[in-house]
Coordinates of C-alpha atoms in Angstrom, one line a residue:
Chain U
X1 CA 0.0 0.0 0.0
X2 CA 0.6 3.6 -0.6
X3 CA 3.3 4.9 2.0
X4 CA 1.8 8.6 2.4
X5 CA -1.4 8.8 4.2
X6 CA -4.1 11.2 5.0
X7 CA -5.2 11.9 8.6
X8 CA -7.7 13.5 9.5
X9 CA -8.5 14.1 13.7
X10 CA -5.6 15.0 16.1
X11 CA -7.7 14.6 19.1
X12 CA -7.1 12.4 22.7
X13 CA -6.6 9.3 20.3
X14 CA -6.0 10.9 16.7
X15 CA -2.6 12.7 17.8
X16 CA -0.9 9.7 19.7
X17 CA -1.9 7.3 16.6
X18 CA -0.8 9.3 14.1
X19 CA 2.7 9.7 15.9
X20 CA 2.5 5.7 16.2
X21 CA 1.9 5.8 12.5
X22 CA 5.1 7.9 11.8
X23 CA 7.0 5.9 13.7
X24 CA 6.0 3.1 11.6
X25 CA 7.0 4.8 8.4
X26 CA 4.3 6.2 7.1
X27 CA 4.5 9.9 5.9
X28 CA 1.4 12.1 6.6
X29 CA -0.8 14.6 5.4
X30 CA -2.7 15.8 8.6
X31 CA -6.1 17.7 9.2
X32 CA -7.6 18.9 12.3
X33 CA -10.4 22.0 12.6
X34 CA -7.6 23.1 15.2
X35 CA -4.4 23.4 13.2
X36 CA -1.8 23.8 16.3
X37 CA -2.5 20.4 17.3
X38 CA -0.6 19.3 14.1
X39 CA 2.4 21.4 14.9
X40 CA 4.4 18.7 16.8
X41 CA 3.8 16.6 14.1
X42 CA 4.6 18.8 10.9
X43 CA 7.6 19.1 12.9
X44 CA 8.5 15.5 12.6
X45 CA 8.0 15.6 8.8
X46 CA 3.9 15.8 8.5
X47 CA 2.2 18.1 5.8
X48 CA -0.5 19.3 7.3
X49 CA -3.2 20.6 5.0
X50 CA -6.3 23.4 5.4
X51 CA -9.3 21.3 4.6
X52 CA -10.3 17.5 5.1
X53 CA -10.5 16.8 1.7
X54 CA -6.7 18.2 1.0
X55 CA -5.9 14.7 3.1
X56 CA -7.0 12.6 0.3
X57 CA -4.7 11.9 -2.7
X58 CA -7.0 9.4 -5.5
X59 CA -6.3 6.2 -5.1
X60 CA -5.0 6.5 -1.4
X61 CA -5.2 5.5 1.9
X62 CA -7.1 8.2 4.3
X63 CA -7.9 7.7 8.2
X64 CA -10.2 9.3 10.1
X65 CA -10.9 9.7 13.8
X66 CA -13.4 12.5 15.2
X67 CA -15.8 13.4 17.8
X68 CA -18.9 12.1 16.4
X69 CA -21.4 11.3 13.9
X70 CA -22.0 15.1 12.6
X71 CA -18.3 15.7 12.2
X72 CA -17.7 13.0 10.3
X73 CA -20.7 13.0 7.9
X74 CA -19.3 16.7 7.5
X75 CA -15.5 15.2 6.7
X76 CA -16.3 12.8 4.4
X77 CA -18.5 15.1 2.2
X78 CA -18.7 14.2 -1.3
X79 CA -15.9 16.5 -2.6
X80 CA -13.9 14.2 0.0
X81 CA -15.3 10.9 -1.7
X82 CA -14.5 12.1 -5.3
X83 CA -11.2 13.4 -4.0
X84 CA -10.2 10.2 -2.6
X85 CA -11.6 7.7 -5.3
X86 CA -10.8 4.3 -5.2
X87 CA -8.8 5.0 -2.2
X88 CA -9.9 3.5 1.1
X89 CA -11.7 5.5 3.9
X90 CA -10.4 4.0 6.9
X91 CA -12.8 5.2 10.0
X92 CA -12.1 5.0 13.3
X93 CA -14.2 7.3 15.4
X94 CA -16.7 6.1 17.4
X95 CA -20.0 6.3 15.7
X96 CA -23.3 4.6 14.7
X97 CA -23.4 1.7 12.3
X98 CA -25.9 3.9 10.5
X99 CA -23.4 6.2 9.8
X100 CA -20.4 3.8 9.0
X101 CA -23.4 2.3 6.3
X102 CA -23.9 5.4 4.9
X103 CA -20.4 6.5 4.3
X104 CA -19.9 3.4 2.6
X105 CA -22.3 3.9 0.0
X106 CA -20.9 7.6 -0.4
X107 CA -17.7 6.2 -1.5
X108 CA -19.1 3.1 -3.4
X109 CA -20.6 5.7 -5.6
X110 CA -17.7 6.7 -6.8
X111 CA -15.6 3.7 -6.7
X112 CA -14.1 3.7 -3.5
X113 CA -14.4 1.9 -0.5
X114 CA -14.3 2.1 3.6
X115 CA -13.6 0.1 6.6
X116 CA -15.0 1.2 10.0
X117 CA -11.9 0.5 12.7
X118 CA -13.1 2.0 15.8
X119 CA -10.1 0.9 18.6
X120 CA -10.6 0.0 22.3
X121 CA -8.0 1.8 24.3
X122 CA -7.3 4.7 25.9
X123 CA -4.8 7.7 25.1
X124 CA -2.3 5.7 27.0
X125 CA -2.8 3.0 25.2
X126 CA -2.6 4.6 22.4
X127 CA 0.9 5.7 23.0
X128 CA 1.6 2.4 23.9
X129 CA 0.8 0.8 20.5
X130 CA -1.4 -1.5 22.0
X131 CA -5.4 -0.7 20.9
X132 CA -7.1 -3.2 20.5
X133 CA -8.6 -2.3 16.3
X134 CA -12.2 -3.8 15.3
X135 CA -12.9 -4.0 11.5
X136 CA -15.8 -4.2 9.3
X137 CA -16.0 -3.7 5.6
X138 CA -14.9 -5.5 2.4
X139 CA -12.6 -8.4 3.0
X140 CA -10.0 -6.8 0.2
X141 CA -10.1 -3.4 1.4
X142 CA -9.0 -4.7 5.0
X143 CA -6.2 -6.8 3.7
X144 CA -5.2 -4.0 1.7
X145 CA -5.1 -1.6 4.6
X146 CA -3.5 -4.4 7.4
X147 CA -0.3 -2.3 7.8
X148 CA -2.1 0.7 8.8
X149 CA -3.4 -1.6 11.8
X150 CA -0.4 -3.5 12.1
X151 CA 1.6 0.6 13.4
X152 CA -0.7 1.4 15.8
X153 CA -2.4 -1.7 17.6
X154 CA -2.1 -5.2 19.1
X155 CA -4.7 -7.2 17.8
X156 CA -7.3 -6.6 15.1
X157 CA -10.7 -8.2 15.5
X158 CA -12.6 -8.8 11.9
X159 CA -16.7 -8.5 12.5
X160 CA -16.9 -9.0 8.5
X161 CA -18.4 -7.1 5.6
X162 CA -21.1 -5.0 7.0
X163 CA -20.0 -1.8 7.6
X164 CA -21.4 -1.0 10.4
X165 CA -20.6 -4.2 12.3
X166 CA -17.3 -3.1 13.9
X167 CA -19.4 0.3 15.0
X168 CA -22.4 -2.3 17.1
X169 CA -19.2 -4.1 18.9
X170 CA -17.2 -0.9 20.0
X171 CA -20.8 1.2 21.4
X172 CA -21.5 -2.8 23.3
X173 CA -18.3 -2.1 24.6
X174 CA -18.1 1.0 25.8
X175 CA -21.5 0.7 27.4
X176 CA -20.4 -2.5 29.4
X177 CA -17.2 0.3 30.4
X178 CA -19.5 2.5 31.3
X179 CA -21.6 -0.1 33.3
X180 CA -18.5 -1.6 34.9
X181 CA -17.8 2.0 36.1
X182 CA -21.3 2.3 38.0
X183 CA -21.3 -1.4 39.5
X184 CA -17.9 -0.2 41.2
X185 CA -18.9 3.4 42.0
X186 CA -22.3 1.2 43.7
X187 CA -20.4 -1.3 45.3
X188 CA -18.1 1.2 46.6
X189 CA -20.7 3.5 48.0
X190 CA -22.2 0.8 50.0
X191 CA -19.0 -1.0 51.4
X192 CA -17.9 2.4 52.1
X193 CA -20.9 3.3 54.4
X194 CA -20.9 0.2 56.1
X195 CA -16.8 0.5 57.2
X196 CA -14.9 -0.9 53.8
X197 CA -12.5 1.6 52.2
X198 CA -13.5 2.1 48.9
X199 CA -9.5 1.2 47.7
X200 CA -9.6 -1.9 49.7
X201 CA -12.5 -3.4 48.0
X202 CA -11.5 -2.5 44.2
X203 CA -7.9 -3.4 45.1
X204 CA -9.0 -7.1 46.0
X205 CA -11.7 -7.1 43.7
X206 CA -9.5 -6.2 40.4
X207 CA -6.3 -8.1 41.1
X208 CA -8.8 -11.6 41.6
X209 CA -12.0 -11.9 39.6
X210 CA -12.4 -8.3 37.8
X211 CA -7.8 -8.5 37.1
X212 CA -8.7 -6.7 33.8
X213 CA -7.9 -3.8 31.9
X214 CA -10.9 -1.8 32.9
X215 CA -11.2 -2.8 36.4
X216 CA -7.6 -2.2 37.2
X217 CA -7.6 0.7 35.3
X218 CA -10.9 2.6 36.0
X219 CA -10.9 0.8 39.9
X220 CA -7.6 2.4 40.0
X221 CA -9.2 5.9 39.3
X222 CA -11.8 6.0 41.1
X223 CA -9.3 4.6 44.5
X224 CA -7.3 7.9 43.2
X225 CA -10.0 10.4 42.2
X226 CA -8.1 10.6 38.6
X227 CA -10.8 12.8 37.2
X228 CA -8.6 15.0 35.3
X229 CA -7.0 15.5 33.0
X230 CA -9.8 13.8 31.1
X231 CA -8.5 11.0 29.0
X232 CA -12.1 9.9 27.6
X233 CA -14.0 13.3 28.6
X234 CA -18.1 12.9 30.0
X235 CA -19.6 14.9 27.1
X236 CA -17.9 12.2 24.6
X237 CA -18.8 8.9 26.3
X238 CA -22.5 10.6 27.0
X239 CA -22.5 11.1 23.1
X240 CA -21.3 7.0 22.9
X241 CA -24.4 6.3 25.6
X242 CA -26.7 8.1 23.1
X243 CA -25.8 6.1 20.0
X244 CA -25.8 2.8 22.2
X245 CA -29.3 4.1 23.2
X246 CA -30.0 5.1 19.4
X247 CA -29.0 1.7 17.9
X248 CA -30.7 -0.6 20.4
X249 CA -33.8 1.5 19.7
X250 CA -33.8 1.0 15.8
X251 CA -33.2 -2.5 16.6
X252 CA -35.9 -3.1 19.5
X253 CA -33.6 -4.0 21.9
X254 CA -34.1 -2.9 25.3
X255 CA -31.3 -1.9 27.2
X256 CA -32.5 -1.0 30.9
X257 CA -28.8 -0.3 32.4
X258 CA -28.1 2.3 29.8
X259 CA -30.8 4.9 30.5
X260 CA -29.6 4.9 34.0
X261 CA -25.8 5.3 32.8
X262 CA -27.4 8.3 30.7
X263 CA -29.2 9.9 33.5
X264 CA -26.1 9.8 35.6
X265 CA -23.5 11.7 33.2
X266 CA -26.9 14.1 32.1
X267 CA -26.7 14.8 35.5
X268 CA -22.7 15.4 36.1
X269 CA -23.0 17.9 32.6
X270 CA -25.4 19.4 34.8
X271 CA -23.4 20.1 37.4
X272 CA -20.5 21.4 35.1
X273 CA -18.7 18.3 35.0
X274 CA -17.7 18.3 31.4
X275 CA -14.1 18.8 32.1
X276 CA -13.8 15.4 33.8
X277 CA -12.8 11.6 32.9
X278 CA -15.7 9.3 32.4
X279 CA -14.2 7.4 35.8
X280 CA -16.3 10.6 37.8
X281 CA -19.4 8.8 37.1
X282 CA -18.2 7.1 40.4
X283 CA -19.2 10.4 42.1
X284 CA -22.6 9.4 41.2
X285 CA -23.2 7.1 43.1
X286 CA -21.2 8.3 46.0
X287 CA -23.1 11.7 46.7
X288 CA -26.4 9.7 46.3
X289 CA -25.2 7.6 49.4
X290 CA -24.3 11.3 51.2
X291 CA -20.9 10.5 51.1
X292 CA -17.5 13.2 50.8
X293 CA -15.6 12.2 47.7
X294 CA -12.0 11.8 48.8
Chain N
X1 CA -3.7 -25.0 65.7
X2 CA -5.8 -28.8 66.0
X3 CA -5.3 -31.2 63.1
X4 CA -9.3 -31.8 63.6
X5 CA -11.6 -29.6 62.6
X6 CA -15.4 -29.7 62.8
X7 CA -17.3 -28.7 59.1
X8 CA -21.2 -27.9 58.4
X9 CA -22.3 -27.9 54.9
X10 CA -21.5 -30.1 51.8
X11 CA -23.3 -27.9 49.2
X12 CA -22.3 -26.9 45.9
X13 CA -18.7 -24.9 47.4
X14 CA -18.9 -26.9 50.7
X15 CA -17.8 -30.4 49.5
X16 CA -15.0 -29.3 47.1
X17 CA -13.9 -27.2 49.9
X18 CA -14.3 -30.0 52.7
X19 CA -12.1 -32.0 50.2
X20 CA -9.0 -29.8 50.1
X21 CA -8.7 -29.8 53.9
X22 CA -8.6 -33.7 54.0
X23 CA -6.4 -33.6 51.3
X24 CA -4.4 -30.4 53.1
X25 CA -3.8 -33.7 56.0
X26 CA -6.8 -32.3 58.4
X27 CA -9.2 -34.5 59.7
X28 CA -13.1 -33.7 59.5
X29 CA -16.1 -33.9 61.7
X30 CA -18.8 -33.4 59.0
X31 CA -22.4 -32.5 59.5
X32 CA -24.4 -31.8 56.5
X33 CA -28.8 -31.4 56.2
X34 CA -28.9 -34.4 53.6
X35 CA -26.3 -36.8 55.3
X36 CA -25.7 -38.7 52.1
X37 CA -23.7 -35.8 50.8
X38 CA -21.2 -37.2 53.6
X39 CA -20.4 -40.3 51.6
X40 CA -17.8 -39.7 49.8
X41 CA -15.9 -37.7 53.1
X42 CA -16.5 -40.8 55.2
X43 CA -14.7 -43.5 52.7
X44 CA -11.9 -41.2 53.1
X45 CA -12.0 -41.0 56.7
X46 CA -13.9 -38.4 57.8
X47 CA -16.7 -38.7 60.2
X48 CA -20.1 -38.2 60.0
X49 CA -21.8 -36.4 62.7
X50 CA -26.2 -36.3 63.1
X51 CA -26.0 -32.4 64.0
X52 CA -24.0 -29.2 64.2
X53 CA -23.3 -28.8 68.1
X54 CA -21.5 -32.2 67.4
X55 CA -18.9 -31.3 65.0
X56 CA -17.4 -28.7 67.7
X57 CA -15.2 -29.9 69.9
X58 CA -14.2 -27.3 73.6
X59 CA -11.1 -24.9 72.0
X60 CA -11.9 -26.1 68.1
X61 CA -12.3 -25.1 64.9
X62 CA -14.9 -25.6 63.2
X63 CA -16.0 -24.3 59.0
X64 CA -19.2 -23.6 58.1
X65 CA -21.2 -22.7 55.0
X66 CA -24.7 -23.0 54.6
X67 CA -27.2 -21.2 52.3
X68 CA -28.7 -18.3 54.1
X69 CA -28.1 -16.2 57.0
X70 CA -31.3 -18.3 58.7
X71 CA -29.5 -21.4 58.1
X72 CA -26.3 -19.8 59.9
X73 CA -28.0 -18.6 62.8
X74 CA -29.7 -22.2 63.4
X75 CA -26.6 -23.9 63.1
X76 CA -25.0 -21.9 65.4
X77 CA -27.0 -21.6 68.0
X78 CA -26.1 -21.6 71.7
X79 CA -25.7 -24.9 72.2
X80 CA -23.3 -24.6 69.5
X81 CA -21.4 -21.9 70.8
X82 CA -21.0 -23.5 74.1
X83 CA -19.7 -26.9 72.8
X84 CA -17.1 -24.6 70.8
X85 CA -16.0 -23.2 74.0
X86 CA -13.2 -20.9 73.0
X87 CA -12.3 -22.2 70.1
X88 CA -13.1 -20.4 66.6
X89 CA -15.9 -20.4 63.9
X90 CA -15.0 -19.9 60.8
X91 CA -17.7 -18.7 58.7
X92 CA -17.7 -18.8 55.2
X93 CA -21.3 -18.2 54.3
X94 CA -22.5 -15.4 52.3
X95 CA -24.4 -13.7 54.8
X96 CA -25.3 -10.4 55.7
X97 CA -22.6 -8.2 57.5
X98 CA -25.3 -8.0 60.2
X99 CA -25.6 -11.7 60.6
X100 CA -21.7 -12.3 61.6
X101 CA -21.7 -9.3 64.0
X102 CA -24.5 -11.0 65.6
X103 CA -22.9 -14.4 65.4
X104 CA -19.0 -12.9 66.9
X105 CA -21.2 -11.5 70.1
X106 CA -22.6 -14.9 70.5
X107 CA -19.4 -16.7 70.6
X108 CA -17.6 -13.9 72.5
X109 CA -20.7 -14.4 75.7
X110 CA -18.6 -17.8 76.1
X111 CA -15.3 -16.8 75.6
X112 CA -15.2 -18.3 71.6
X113 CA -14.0 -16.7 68.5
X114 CA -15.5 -15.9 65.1
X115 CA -13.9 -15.0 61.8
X116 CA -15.5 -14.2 58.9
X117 CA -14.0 -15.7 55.9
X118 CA -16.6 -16.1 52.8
X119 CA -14.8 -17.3 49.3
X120 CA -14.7 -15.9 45.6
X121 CA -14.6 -18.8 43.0
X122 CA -17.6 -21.3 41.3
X123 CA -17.4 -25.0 42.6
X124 CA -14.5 -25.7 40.1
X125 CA -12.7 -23.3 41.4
X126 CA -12.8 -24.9 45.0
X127 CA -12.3 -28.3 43.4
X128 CA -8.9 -26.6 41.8
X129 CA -8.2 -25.0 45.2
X130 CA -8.3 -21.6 43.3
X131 CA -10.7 -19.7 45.8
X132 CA -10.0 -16.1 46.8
X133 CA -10.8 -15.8 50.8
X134 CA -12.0 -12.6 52.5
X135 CA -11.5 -12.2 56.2
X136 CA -12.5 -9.9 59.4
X137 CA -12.0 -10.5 62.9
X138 CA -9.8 -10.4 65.3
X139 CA -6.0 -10.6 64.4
X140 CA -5.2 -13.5 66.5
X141 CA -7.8 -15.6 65.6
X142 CA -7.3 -15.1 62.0
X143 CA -3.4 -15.9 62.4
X144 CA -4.7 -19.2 64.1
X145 CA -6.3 -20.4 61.1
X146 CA -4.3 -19.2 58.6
X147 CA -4.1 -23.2 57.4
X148 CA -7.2 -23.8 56.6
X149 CA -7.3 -20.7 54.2
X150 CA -3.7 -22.4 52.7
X151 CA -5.5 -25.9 52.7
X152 CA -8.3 -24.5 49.9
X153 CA -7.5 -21.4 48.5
X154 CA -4.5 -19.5 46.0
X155 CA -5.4 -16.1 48.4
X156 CA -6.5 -14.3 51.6
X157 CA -7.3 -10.8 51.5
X158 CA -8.4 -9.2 55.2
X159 CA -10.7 -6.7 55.5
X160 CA -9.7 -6.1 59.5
X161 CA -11.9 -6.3 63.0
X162 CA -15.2 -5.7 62.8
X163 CA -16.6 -9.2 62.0
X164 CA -18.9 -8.1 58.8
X165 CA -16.5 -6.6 57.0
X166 CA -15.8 -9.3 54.7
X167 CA -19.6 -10.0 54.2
X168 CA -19.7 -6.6 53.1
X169 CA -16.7 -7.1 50.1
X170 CA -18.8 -11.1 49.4
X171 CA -21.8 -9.0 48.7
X172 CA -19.9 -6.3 47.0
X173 CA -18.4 -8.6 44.4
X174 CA -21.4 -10.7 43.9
X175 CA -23.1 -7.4 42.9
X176 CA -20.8 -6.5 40.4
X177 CA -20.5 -10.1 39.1
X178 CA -24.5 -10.4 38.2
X179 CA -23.8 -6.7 36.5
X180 CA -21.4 -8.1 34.6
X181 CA -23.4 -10.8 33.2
X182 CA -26.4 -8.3 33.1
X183 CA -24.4 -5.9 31.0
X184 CA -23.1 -8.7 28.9
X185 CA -26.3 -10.0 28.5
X186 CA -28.3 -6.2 27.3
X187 CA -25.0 -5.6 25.0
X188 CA -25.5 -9.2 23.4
X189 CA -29.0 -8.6 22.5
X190 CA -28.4 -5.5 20.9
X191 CA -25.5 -6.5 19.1
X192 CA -27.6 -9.9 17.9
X193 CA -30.6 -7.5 16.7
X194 CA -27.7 -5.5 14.5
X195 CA -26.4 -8.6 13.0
X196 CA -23.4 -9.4 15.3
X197 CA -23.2 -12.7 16.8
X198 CA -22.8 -12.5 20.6
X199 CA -20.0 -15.4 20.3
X200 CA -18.1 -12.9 18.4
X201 CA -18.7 -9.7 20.7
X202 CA -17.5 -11.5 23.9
X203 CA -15.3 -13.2 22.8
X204 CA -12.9 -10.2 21.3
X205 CA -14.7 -8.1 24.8
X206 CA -13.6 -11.1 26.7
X207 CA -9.7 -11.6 25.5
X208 CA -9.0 -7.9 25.8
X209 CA -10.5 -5.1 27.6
X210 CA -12.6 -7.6 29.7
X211 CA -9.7 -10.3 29.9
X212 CA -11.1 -11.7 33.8
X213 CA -12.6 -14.6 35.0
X214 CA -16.0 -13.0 35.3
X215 CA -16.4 -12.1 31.6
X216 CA -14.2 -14.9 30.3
X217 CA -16.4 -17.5 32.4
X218 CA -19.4 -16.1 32.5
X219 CA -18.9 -15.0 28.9
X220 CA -18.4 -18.3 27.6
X221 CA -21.8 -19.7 30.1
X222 CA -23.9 -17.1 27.6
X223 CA -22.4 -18.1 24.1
X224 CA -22.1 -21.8 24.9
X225 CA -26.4 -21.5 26.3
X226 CA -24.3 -23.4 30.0
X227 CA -27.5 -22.7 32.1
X228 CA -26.9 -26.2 33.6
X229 CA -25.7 -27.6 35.6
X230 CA -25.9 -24.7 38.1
X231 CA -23.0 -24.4 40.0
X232 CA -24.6 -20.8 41.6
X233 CA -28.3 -21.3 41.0
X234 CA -30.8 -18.5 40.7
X235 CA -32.3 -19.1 44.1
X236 CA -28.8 -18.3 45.3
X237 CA -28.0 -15.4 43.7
X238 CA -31.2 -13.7 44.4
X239 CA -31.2 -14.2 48.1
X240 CA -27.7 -12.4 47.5
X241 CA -28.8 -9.5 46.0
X242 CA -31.6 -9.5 48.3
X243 CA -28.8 -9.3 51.0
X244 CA -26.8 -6.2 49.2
X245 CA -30.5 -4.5 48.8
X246 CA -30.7 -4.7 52.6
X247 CA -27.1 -3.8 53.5
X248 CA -27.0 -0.9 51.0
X249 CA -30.4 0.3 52.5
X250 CA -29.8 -0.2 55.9
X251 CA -26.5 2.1 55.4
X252 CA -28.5 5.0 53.4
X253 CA -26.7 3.9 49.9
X254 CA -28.8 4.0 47.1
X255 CA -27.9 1.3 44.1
X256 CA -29.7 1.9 41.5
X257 CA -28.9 -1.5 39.5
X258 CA -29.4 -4.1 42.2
X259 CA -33.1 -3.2 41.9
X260 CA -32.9 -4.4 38.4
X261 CA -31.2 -7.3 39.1
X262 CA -33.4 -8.4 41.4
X263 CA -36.4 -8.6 39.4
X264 CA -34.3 -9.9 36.3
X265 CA -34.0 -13.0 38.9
X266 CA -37.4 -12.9 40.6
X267 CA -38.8 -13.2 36.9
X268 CA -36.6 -16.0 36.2
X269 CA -37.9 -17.6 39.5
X270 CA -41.8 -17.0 38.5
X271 CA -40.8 -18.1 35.2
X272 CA -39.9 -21.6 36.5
X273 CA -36.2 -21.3 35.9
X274 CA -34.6 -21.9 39.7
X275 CA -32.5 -24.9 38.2
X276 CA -30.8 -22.4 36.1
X277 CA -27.2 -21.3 37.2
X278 CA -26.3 -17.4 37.1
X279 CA -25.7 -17.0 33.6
X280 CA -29.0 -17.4 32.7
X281 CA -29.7 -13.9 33.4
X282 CA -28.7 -13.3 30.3
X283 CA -31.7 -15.3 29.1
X284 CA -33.7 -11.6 30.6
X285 CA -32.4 -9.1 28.0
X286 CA -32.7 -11.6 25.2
X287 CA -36.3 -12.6 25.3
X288 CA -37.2 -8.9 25.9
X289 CA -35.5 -7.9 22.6
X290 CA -37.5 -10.9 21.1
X291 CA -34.4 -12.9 20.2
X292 CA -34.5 -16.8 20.0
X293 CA -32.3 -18.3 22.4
X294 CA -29.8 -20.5 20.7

């Protein structure tokens, strides 16, 4: 594959994956709405380029990571889709499988093709090299595009050729996070009022049955109050809580737990809690029970 | 501390248990409701006793581990506690926090000793002595009987003095082990209804982010349809979460999800389902988004 690639999204996870992708050799043209946030880049050897669609070369390889839904129905316009041609869209923000559908058809229109890769991972991870990609799309496209995945993860998990299908498995997983964080911030609440430290009940609890990324991790957080900086900010995983909400509606699927995980970061936004890490859902629960965070 | 050692309650975790310590070199005085359970014990020399007070001997030890915090507080009755003299009860029941203060002042009126000491891990896991132990009490009684917890478990994890504190952390993680499968369970459904197969969600869920026994066990219960044999029935599990209801109300700590739980198990129960194990709550989120088990 082409060795120059667009970029497009230099946000909590854009900017550390597109250093991972420089540092596997590929040269890139970069985009993001704010252009400073390319400047360490550019100065590694990065073009970095005034619109989204100045990312795509025809023919090429362009990846994209943004906020949500809106921006990236607004990136990929069609300009972008003729721009790129029989390139391949490779998308990794986290957005409906609705979406992921429709830009495929955009770019089968005019020849191209896309492959939604949301990761699992935080910033850290990021740096790390060690997300964890999930792919859906045309078989080709994803073999074509393997080294792109191969830079900036550990492990790449196929869901096949439906477009969308990588999109369902990354919102089911970042609601069971978000649940995971509420059954600890609930558990913690009530062994803390009855005389068990919050840290040594998530200590014991994540190095035995829960010894898992997001129980060590998140467990660790709320033991620590790591609220900020914000690695995975409220307002973005109350936007992922919506689409889960969204796409099990469409479908008929009733979800009961996520309209409560909805209500709770609804209610730290309106508290003016936006600037914190989605582990301060644990506060939740806490100040429900009357108890000082600390 | 004595080589003999008085046990109540072959059940599903008792036996396996009871087993290590014979094959950890202690001798047993066994006791059990249905006194064919004992069988097996006796052909390898244990001895069968035809009620509790007899399997405690004056300055003893003696394990128990019943059902339910009424069967507990039977068993160890006063006539119990005075054949026990000063020797200590190990309880490893999951009870409420309540129920072992009550049982410590008991044994304390006659000069004995109680630790708490209920156990993480399905009946496999006690057969593979791979429990995790929790303990509270006093210090020196929990030093004392430091080899039974070696004799049947990979781990002790205290939770200091005051007798229910380790109910409190039992209750804890069996909360957040029936989120886990509920979670599992409402993110399955939807991803079904959107045309991923649940094997293929919790499976990459379950060897990454999620990579604990919880999700990998539990995970693998839900694809495979393991709702029997039940290794930790319904019945079971909803007395538990009965049990963090009442501890989490009695300390003024709301938890929102338990509630949900609960009647995700009382439906199974009216549904005719007790045989199930655990993992059949997953069966709930299913049938409401109208999938076909299987």
């Amino acid at each position: 594959m082409t060795e120059t690639l667009g970029f497009i999204g230099l946000g909590k996870l854009g900017l550390p994956i597109a250093e991972k992708l420089m540092e596997g050799g590929f040269s890139l043209r970069v985009f993001n709405r704010t252009a400073e946030k390319a400047t360490g880049l550019v100065a590694k050897g990065a073009v970095a380029v005034a619109s989204p669609v100045e990312t795509a070369m025809a023919g090429g390889v362009v990846v994209s990571i943004v906020s949500d839904d809106r921006a990236l129905l607004e990136v990929a316009g069609d300009d972008f889709c003729e721009a790129l041609g029989t390139g391949i869209h490779i998308s990794m923000s986290t957005v409906s499988p609705v979406t992921s559908r429709t830009l495929a058809e955009r770019h089968a229109r005019v020849g191209g093709r896309f492959v939604a890769a949301p990761v699992f991972g935080r910033p850290e991870a990021a740096a790390a090299k060690k997300l964890w990609i999930c792919t859906s799309g045309a078989a080709a496209s994803k073999a074509a595009v393997r080294p792109v995945f191969d830079a900036i993860g550990q492990g790449v998990f196929d869901f096949g050729e439906d477009a969308g299908a990588a999109n369902v498995v990354k919102l089911a997983g970042n609601f069971m996070l978000t649940a995971a964080i509420e059954a600890m911030a609930e558990a913690s609440a009530m062994a803390e009022k009855n005389g068990v430290a919050r840290a040594d009940l998530l200590n014991m609890l994540s190095s035995t049955i829960f010894n898992c990324p997001i129980y060590v991790n998140y467990g660790k957080g709320i033991v620590n109050s790591q609220f900020e900086p914000a690695g995975f900010a409220i307002p973005l995983i109350l936007k992922d809580m919506h689409l889960v909400q969204k796409t099990a509606s469409d479908a008929r699927a009733p979800m009961p737990m996520v309209n409560l995980l909805v209500d709770r970061y609804l209610s730290m936004m309106a508290n003016g809690l936006e600037r914190y890490d989605a582990v301060a859902l644990a506060l939740g629960a806490a100040e429900d029970a009357g108890l000082k965070w600390g």
